[in-house]
Short mmCIF file of C-alpha atoms in Angstrom, two decimals:
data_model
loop_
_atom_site.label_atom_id
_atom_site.label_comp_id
_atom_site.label_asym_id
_atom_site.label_seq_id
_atom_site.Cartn_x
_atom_site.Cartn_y
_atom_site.Cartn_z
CA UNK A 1 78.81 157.77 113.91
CA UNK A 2 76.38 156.15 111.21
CA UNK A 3 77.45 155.34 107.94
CA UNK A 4 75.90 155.14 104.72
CA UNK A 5 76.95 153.34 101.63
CA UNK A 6 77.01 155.09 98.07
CA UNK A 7 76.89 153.33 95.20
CA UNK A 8 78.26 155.01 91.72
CA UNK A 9 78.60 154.40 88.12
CA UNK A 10 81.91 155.83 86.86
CA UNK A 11 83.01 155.59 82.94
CA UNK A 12 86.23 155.95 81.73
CA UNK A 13 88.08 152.93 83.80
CA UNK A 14 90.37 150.82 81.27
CA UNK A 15 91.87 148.40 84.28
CA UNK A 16 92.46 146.89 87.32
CA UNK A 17 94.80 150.25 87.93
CA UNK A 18 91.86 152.44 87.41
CA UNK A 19 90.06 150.73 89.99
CA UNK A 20 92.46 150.89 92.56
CA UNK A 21 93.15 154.54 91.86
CA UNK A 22 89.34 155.49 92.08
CA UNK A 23 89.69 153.42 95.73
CA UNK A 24 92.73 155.29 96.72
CA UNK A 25 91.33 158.86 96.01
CA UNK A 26 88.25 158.16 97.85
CA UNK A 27 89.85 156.42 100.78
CA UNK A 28 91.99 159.16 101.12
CA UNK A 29 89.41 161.85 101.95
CA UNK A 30 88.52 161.97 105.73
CA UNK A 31 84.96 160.34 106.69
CA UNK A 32 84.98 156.94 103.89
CA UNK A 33 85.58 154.21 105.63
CA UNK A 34 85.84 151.43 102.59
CA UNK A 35 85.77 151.37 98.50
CA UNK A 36 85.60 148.72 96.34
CA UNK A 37 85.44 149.26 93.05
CA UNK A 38 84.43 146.80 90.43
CA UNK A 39 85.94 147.04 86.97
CA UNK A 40 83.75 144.49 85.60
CA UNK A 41 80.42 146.26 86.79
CA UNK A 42 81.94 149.52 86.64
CA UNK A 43 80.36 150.50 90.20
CA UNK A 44 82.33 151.86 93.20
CA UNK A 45 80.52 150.98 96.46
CA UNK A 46 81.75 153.55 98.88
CA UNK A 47 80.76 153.08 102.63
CA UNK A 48 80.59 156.72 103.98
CA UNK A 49 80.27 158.81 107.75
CA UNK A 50 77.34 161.30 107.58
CA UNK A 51 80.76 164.08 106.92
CA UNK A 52 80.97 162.79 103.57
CA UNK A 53 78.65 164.23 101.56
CA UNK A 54 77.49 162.49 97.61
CA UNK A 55 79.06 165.13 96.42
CA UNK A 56 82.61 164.74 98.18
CA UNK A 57 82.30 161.37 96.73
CA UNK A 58 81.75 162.12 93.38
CA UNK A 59 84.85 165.13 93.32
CA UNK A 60 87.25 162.12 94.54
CA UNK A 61 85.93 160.16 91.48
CA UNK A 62 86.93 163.34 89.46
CA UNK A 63 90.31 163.92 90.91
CA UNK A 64 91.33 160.35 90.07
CA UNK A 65 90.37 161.22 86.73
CA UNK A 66 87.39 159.49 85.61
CA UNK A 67 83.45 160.34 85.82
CA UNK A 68 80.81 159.26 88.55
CA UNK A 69 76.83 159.03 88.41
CA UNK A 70 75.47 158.00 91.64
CA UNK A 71 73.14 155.00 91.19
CA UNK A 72 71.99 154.74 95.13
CA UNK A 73 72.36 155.94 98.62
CA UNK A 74 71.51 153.77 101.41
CA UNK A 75 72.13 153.18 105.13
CA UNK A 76 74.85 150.89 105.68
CA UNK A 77 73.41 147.39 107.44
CA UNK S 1 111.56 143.19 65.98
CA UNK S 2 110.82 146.54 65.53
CA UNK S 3 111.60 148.38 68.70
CA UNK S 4 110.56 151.84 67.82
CA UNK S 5 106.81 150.27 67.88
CA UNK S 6 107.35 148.92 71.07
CA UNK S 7 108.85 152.22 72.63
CA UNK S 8 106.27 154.47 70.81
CA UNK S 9 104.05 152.19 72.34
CA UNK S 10 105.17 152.24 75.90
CA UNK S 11 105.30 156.25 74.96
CA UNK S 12 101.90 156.08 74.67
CA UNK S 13 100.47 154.02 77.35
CA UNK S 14 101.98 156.43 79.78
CA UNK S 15 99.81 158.58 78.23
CA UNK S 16 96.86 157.27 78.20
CA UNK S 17 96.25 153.40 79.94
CA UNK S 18 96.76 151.93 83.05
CA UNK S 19 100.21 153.74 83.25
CA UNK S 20 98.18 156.44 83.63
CA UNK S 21 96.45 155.12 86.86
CA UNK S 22 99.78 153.36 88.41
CA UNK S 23 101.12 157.05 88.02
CA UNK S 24 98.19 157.93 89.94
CA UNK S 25 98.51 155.88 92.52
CA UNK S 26 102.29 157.07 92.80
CA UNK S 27 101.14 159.75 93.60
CA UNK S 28 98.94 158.84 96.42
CA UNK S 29 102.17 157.03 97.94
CA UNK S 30 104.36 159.51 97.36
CA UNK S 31 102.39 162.27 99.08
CA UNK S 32 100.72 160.45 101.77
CA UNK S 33 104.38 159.31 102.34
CA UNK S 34 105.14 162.94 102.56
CA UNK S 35 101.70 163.68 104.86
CA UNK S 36 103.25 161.69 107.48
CA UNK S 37 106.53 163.02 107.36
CA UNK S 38 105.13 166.25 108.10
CA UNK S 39 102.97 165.33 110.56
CA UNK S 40 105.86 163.62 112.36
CA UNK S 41 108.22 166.21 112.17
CA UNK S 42 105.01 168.23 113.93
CA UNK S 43 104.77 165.84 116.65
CA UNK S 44 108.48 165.99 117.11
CA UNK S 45 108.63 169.49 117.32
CA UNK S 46 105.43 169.76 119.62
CA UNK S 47 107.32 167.19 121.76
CA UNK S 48 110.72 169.24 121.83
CA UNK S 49 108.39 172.54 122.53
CA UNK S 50 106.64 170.99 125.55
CA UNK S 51 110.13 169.69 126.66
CA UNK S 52 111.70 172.81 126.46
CA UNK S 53 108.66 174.90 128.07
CA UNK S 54 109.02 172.22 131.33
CA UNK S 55 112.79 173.06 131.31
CA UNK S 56 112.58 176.86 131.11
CA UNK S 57 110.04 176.37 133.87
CA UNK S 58 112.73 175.13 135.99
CA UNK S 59 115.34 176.89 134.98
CA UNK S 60 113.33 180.71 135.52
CA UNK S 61 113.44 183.39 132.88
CA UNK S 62 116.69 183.62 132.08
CA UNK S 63 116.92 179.86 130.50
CA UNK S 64 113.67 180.94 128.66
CA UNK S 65 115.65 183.25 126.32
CA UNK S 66 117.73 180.57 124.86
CA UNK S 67 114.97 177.99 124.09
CA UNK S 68 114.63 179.32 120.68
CA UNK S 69 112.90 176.08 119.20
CA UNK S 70 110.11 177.07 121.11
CA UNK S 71 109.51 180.01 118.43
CA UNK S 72 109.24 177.24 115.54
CA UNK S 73 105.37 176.78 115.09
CA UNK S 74 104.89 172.80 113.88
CA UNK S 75 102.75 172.00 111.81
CA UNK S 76 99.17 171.13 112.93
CA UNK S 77 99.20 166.92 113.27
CA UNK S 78 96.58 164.85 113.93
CA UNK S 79 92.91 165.34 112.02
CA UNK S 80 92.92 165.26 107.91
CA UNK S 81 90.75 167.32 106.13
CA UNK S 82 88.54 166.40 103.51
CA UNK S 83 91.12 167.15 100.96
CA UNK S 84 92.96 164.54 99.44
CA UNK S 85 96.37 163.83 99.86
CA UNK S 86 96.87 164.30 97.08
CA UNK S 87 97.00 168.32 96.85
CA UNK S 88 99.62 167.74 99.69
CA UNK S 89 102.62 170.36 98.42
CA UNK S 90 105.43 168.77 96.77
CA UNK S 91 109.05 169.34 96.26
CA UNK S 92 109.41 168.35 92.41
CA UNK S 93 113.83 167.11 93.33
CA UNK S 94 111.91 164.78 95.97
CA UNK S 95 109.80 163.34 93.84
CA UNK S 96 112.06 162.30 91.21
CA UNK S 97 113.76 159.59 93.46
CA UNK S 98 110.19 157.42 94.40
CA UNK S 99 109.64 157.85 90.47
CA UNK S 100 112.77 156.81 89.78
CA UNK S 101 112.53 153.90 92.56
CA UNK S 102 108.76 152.97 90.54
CA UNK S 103 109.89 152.71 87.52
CA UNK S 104 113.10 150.92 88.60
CA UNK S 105 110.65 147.91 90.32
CA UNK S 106 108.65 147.89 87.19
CA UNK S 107 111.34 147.56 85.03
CA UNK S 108 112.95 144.85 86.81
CA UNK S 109 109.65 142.84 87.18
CA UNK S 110 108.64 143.06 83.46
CA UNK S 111 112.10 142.56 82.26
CA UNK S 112 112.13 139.29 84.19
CA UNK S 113 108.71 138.32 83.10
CA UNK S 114 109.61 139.12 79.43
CA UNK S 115 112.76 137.04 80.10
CA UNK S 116 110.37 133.80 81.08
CA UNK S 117 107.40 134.80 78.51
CA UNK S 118 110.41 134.87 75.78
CA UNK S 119 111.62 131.37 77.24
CA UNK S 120 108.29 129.72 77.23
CA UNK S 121 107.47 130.90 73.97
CA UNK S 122 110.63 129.98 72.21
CA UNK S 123 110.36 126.33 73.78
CA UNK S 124 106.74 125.95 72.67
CA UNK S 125 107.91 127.29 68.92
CA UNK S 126 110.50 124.29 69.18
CA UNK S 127 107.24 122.54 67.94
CA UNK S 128 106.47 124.78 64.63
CA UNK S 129 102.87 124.27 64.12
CA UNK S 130 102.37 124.29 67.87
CA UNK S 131 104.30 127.64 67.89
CA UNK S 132 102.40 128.84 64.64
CA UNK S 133 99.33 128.28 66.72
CA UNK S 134 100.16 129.61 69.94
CA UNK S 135 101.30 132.74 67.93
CA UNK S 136 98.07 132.77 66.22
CA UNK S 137 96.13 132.70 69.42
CA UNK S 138 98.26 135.45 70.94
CA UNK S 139 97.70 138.03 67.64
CA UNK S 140 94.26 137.39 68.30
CA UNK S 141 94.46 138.80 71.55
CA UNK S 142 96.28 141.35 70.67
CA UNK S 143 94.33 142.37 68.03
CA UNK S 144 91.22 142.36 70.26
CA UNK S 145 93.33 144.51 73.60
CA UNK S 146 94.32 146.92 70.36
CA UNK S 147 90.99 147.44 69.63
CA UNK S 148 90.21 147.92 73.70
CA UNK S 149 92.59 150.42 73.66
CA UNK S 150 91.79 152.57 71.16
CA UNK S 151 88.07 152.55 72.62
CA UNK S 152 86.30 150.52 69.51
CA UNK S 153 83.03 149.69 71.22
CA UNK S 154 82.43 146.20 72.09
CA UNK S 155 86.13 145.69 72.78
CA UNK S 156 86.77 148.31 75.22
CA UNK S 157 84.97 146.46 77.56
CA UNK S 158 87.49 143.56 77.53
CA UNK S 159 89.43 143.83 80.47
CA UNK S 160 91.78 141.50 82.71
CA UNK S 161 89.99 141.34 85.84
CA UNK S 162 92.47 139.98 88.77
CA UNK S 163 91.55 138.08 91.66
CA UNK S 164 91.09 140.58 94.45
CA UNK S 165 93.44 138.93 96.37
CA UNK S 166 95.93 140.63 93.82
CA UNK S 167 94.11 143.90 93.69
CA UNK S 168 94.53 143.77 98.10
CA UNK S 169 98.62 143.55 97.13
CA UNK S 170 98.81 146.95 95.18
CA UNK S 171 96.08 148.50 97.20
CA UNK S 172 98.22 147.73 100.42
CA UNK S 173 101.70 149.06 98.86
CA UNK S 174 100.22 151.82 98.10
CA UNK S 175 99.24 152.90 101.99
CA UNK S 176 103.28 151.58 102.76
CA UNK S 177 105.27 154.05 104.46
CA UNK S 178 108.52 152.16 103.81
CA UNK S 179 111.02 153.70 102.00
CA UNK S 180 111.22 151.23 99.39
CA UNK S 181 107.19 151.42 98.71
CA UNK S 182 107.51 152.68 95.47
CA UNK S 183 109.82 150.23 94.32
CA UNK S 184 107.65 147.24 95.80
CA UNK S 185 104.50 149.26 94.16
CA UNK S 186 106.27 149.50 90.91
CA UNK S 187 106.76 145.68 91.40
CA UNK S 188 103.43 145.00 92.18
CA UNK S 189 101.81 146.68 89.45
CA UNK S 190 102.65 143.18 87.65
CA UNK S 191 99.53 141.87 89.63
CA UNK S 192 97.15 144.09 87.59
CA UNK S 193 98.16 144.40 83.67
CA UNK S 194 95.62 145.77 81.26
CA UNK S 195 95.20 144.92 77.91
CA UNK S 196 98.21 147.02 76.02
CA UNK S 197 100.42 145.30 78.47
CA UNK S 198 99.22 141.73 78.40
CA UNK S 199 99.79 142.67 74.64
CA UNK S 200 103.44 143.28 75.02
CA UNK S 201 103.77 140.34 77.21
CA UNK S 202 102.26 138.33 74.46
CA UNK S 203 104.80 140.13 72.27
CA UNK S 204 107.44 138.99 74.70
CA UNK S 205 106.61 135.46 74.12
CA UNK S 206 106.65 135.65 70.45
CA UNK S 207 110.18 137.51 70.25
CA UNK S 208 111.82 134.04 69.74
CA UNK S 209 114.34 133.92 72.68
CA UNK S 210 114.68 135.06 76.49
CA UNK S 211 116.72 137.81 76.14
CA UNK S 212 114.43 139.14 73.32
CA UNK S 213 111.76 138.67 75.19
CA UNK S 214 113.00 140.88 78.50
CA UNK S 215 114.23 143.22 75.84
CA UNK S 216 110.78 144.04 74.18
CA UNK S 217 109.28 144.36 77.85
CA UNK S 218 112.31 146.61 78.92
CA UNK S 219 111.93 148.90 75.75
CA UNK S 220 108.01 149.04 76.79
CA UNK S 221 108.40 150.26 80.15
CA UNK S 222 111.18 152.45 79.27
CA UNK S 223 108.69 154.02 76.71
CA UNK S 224 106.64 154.87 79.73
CA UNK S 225 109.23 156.26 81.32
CA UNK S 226 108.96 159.85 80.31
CA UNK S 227 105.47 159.84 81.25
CA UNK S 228 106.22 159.42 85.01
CA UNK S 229 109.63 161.19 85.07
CA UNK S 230 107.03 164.14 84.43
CA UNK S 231 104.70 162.78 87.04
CA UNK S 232 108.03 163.61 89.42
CA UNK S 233 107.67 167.30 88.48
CA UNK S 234 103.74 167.48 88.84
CA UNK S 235 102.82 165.40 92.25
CA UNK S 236 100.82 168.36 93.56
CA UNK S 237 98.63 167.38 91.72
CA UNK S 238 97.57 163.85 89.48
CA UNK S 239 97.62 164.83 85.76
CA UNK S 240 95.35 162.51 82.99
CA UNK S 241 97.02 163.81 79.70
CA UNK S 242 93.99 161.01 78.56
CA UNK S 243 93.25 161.92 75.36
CA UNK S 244 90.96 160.06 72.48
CA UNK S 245 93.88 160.62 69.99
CA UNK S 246 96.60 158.98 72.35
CA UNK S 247 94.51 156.10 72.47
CA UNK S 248 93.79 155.50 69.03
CA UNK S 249 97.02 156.03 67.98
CA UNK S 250 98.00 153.31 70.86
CA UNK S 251 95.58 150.79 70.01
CA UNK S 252 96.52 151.02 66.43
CA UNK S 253 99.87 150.57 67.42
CA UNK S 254 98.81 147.50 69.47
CA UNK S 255 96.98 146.74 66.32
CA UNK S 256 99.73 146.31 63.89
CA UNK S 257 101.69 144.61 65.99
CA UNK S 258 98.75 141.93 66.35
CA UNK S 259 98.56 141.80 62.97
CA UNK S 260 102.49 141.80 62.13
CA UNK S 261 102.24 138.47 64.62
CA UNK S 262 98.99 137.12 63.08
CA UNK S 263 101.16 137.25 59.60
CA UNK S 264 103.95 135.87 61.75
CA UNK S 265 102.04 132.72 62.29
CA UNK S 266 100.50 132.45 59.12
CA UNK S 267 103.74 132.41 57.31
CA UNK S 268 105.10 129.61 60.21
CA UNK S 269 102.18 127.40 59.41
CA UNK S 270 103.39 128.15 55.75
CA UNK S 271 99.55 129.29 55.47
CA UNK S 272 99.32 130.67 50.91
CA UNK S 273 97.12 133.51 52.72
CA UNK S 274 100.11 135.58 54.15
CA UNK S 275 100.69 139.24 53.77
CA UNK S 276 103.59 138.93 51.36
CA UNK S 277 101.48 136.79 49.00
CA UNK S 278 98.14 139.01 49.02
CA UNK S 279 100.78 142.07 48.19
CA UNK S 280 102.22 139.98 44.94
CA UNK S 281 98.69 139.49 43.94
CA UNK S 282 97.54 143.02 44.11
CA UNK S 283 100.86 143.37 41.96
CA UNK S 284 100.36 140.93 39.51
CA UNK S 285 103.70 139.43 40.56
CA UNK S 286 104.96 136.17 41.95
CA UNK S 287 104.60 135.75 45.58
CA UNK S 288 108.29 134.81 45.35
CA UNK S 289 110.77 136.49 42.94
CA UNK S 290 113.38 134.65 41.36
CA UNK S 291 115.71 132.99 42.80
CA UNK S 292 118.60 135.18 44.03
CA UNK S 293 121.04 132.57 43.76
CA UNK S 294 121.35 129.93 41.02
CA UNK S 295 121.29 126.09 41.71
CA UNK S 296 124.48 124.28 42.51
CA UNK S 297 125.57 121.71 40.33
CA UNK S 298 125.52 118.36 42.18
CA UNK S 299 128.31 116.44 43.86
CA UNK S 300 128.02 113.23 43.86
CA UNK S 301 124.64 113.05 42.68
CA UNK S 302 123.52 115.88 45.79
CA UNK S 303 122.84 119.22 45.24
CA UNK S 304 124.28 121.02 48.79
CA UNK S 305 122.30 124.62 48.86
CA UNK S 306 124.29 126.75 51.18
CA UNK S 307 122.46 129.45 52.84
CA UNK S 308 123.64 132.23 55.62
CA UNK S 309 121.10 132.45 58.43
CA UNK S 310 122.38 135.41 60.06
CA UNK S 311 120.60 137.48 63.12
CA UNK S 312 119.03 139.94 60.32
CA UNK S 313 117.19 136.85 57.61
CA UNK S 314 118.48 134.49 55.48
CA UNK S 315 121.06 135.22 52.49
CA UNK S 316 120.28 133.96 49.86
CA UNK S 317 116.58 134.86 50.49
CA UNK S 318 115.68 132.59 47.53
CA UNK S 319 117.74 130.23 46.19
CA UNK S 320 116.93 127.68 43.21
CA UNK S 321 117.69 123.71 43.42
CA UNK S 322 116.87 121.26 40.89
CA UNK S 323 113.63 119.10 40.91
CA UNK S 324 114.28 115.46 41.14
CA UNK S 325 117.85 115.17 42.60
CA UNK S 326 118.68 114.46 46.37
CA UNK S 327 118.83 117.97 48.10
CA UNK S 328 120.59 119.39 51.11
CA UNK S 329 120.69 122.25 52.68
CA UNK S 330 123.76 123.47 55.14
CA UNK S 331 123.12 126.17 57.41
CA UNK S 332 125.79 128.67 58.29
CA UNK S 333 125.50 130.67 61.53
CA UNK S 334 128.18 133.15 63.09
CA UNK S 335 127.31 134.85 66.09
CA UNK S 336 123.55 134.39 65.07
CA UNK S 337 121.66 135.26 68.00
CA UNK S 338 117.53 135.64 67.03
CA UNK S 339 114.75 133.29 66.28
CA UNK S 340 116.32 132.32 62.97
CA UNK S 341 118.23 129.50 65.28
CA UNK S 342 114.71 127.60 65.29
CA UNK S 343 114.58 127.19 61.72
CA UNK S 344 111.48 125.46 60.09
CA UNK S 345 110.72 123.73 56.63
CA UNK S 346 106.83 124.11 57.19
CA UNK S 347 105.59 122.92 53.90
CA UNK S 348 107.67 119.17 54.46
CA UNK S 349 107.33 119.08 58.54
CA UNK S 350 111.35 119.30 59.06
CA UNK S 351 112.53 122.10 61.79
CA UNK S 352 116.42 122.41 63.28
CA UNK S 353 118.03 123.83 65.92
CA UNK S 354 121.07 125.89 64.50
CA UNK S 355 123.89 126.79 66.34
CA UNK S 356 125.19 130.15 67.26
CA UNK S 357 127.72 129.59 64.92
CA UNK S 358 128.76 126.81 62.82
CA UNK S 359 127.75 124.86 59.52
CA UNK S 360 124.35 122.79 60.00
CA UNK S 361 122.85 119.96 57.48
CA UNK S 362 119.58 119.52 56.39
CA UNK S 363 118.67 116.63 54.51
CA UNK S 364 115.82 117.36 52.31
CA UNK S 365 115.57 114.26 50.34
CA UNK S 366 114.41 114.29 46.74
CA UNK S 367 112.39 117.14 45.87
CA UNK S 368 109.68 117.99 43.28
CA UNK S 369 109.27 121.32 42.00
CA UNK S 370 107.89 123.75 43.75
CA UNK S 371 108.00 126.54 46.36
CA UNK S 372 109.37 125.19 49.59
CA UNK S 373 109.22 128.26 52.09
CA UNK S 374 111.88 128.50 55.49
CA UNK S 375 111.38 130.22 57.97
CA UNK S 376 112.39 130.66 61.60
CA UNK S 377 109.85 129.27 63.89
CA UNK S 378 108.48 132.20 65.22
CA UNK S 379 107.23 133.13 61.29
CA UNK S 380 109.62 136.58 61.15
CA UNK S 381 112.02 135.54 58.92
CA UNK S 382 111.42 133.80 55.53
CA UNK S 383 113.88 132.13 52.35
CA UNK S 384 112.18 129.91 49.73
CA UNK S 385 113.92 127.16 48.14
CA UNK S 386 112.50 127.38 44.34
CA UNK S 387 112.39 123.83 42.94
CA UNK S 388 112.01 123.22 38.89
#
């Protein structure tokens, strides 16, 4: 299965914690395989199946509480 | 120490900071913990129904009757949908005792780094103007996380960034299935402080002793306990109660404090810009009112100026001594137990060590008139000696 990896912009992280949550959400939904999100940068690099769809991404950014843009889609090397 | 602030403020920041997010991620644990129960209790039963089938094979259709777990219907294992654990369904009594087990691992961890932030500081204060300094330093950043908090721009973007070696520590206890994962998260959560709790910890270190110290981080993350007792009710489902008023009322409260320490170290470097003497100008009165209790007449050519340092200031506040003749002062402490032990003549360089309890002499020498502030080392309580 290819993957894909998402890049977003989400606002509203105060800490570390809020970057781990925003991980957690989006590792818990079937089809993302990593997430590592960057407090500093306030990007989330998601690396996705083809089953996960942008907008799948950006809900799990919304369930963990906080607000997503995506900045780029690309296929992962 | 004002311990209302610090609960109001832990009240808070389960409201709206990174307590917030470690609730969060309780409830990823606590549900994904819950997620593999079922599923295990589905492959048990699927195991006990295939089991059974094989033996009512055997045993013809008269066995079959009786194999009544056959009728249960598991739950389906295996595959997860696209919905997150966390809208697993969730028994609110269940919950309580991972919550409870949290908050129990992050009140034991912050106690015990309040303990050693309380220790450090109140050996570095041993040093007054090294104290005064270090204090002055830590308002500042307090001041500056206050202002993060409440969302001022330019600050909020001040953050503690861990190493993500750290970061892999909570992420990992978070996926634990182990019973005592949400104690070793609420431990963990140490790793990744953000700015209202570096505050407190800051505020730990300034308290003057150890046991103040734990006690200031203890009240904190009791503050926050209400927050994720009500977490235990709602794990369906993650609740943000974020508001923009929580926050500015919690930065401002991260604020004052700054500033109440800022003061702190102002008055412990015996600074004339101090809070208490901008208030006497703006009313036209003497920074220090008159002296409460009257000079002693000399023995033996030395005045001896007794003063109670008690765990609530010193009494007399002010007391008056004559300009010109030898001066002592004897300390009296019973059962003192605050900062007030690390007593400090800022304005001639002398600091002691008092007792818990006993009598303690200070020799002063000859004095000239003037204001000569005390205070304890960590700049929270003051006395003036007025010389004329």
């Amino acid at each position: 299965m290819s993957t894909r990896t998402v890049t977003v912009a989400i606002t509203g992280m105060h800490c570390a914690s809020c970057g781990i949550l925003v991980d957690d959400c989006l590792e818990d939904v079937d089809g993302v395989v990593t997430s590592q999100t960057s407090i500093k940068t306030g990007q989330c690099v998601a690396v996705v199946t083809d089953m996960v769809t942008d907008d799948d991404v950006l809900a799990a950014v919304v369930e963990a509480g906080y607000t997503g843009t995506i900045l780029a889609t690309a296929a992962a090397s | 120490m004002n311990w209302w602030a610090i609960f109001g403020a832990g009240l808070l920041a389960g409201a709206t900071t990174c307590a917030v997010a470690q609730g969060g991620l309780l409830v990823g644990l606590i549900n994904r913990q819950k997620k593999a129960a079922a599923e295990a209790a589905g492959t048990r039963e699927l195991v006990t129904a295939g089991a059974a089938a094989k033996v009512t094979k055997a045993a013809g259709k008269g066995a079959a009757r009786t194999t009544g777990s056959a009728k249960a219907r598991p739950a389906k294992p295996g595959k997860a949908t696209k919905a997150s654990t966390r809208a697993a369904p969730a028994s609110a009594s269940d919950d309580l005792v991972p919550v409870a087990g949290f908050l129990l691992g992050k009140l034991v961890i912050l106690t015990l780094a309040g303990l050693v932030l309380g220790a450090f500081g109140s050996f570095i204060a041993l040093d007054a103007r090294i104290g005064g300094l270090a204090q002055l330093v830590a308002a500042a950043i307090m001041i500056v996380f206050g202002l993060g908090a409440a969302g001022v721009p330019g600050f909020s973007e001040i953050q503690f960034t861990p190493p993500d070696s750290w970061t892999r520590v909570v992420r990992k206890s978070t996926r634990s299935q182990s019973a005592f994962a949400p104690f070793l998260l609420g431990i963990a959560v140490i790793l990744i402080p953000c700015g209202v709790t570096i505050s407190m910890m800051l505020l730990a270190a300034t308290a003057g002793s150890a046991v103040a110290g734990g006690a200031v981080m203890a009240v904190f993350v009791l503050g926050t306990a209400p927050m994720f007792a009500a977490y235990g009710f709602l794990t369906q489902r993650y609740i943000n109660p974020d508001s923009r008023r929580m926050s500015i009322a919690l930065g401002t409260v991260v604020v004052l404090m700054g500033l109440f320490t800022l003061n702190a170290s102002l008055t412990a470097l015996a600074s004339p810009i101090t809070a208490q003497s901008i208030v006497a100008q703006l009313r036209g009165t003497p920074a220090v009112a008159a002296p409460v209790a009257a000079a002693p007449a000399p023995v033996n050519g030395v005045q001896v100026l007794k003063i109670d340092a008690t765990s609530g200031g010193y009494s007399p506040s002010s007391i008056a001594a004559k300009a010109g003749v030898p001066t002592k002062v004897v300390f009296h402490t019973d059962n003192t137990r605050s900062c007030i032990v690390y007593t400090v003549f800022p304005s001639i360089g002398k600091q002691v060590v008092l007792p818990d309890s006993g009598d303690t002499e200070v020799d002063l020498g000859t004095l000239a008139a003037g204001e000569i502030p005390i205070s304890c080392s960590m700049g929270m309580y003051t006395g003036t000696i007025v010389v004329s």
